[in-house]
């Protein structure tokens, strides 16, 4: 079978494409034939050496995949050959709160991921794909959609009538837009592209802010909310944008800190949090149970993933390059 392998910290050009023997499932495991995988910003970081708990090398990349079970190991009772499944982001985080050990089991970083024609997964680390979903759609959910759901509903307890601020139009933000609107929230979204803002408004966003036109975009957020601020910020930038996110939050608001995509050396005064009694939640994807609840809510509210572009399995490096270009709107997918 064919698979990709990250062998160094030299970026996607150094990622190898190789022939290896197909794996066999052990007790309690299943073998899955990959049908589709999707990319996240994290995957580019891992190709450049990774980050805490996600710097294993060599490693098969990508956390997000979907496929068909083609073999089951001894003792497997939850699944059968032919079942359509998707592995959860953290192989070992099934439910409840995480511990240190489970946070080392992130696919495609801490352990081997899914960018392989066939891969092995424990039976307890999988969720079923809804009958009317394609493999491509299912492959977009494990990281980005679960992260958005975790932030807004598990950590944030989003209520109808509240206001949500989203940064950019990548996978997490677009899923959060769809989920927040389905829950009856008002959504403000930022982008450097007027075209992307128009597309986000077509998806239901109430307001769009071009942060190149409004570099102090928190002031626009305050204006749009009559200086009240927003109840929730899905903060995908990190320290480089965190100060403006805190200034955008209402008294008693929530800032859901997803990533460190910009200026990780920046410093932010904690007083912005203290004086407005703002809660900052660290969101690190989620458990298998959260994965299942995310799918259940998407099915109940008729949310379908927004796919930007799909690449062939042999074009994985081009998919990485497309994601890195920042031209995407929604998810970038690889089909096998």
PDB file of C-alpha atoms in Angstrom, residues 23-32 69-73 76-81 85 119-123 126:
ATOM      1  CA  UNK A  23      -0.845  -3.531   8.420  1.00  0.00           C
ATOM      2  CA  UNK A  24      -2.905  -6.196  10.167  1.00  0.00           C
ATOM      3  CA  UNK A  25      -5.262  -5.460  13.057  1.00  0.00           C
ATOM      4  CA  UNK A  26      -4.513  -6.882  16.483  1.00  0.00           C
ATOM      5  CA  UNK A  27      -7.060  -7.804  19.162  1.00  0.00           C
ATOM      6  CA  UNK A  28      -9.627  -5.044  19.590  1.00  0.00           C
ATOM      7  CA  UNK A  29      -8.492  -3.278  16.423  1.00  0.00           C
ATOM      8  CA  UNK A  30      -9.866  -2.778  12.919  1.00  0.00           C
ATOM      9  CA  UNK A  31      -8.264  -2.079   9.563  1.00  0.00           C
ATOM     10  CA  UNK A  32      -9.700   0.853   7.631  1.00  0.00           C
ATOM     11  CA  UNK A  69     -13.609  -1.154   7.703  1.00  0.00           C
ATOM     12  CA  UNK A  70     -12.068  -3.981   5.668  1.00  0.00           C
ATOM     13  CA  UNK A  71     -10.804  -6.285   8.442  1.00  0.00           C
ATOM     14  CA  UNK A  72     -11.496  -6.763  12.153  1.00  0.00           C
ATOM     15  CA  UNK A  73      -9.224  -8.186  14.826  1.00  0.00           C
ATOM     16  CA  UNK A  76     -14.024  -6.687  18.064  1.00  0.00           C
ATOM     17  CA  UNK A  77     -17.728  -6.374  18.823  1.00  0.00           C
ATOM     18  CA  UNK A  78     -18.663  -2.789  17.930  1.00  0.00           C
ATOM     19  CA  UNK A  79     -17.916  -2.888  14.213  1.00  0.00           C
ATOM     20  CA  UNK A  80     -18.025  -5.204  11.218  1.00  0.00           C
ATOM     21  CA  UNK A  81     -16.500  -5.292   7.757  1.00  0.00           C
ATOM     22  CA  UNK A  85     -16.253   5.108  10.201  1.00  0.00           C
ATOM     23  CA  UNK A 119      -4.523   2.205   8.678  1.00  0.00           C
ATOM     24  CA  UNK A 120      -5.282   0.535  12.004  1.00  0.00           C
ATOM     25  CA  UNK A 121      -7.488   1.957  14.773  1.00  0.00           C
ATOM     26  CA  UNK A 122      -8.783   0.622  18.109  1.00  0.00           C
ATOM     27  CA  UNK A 123     -12.496  -0.106  17.975  1.00  0.00           C
ATOM     28  CA  UNK A 126     -14.116   5.440  16.088  1.00  0.00           C
TER      29      UNK A 126
END
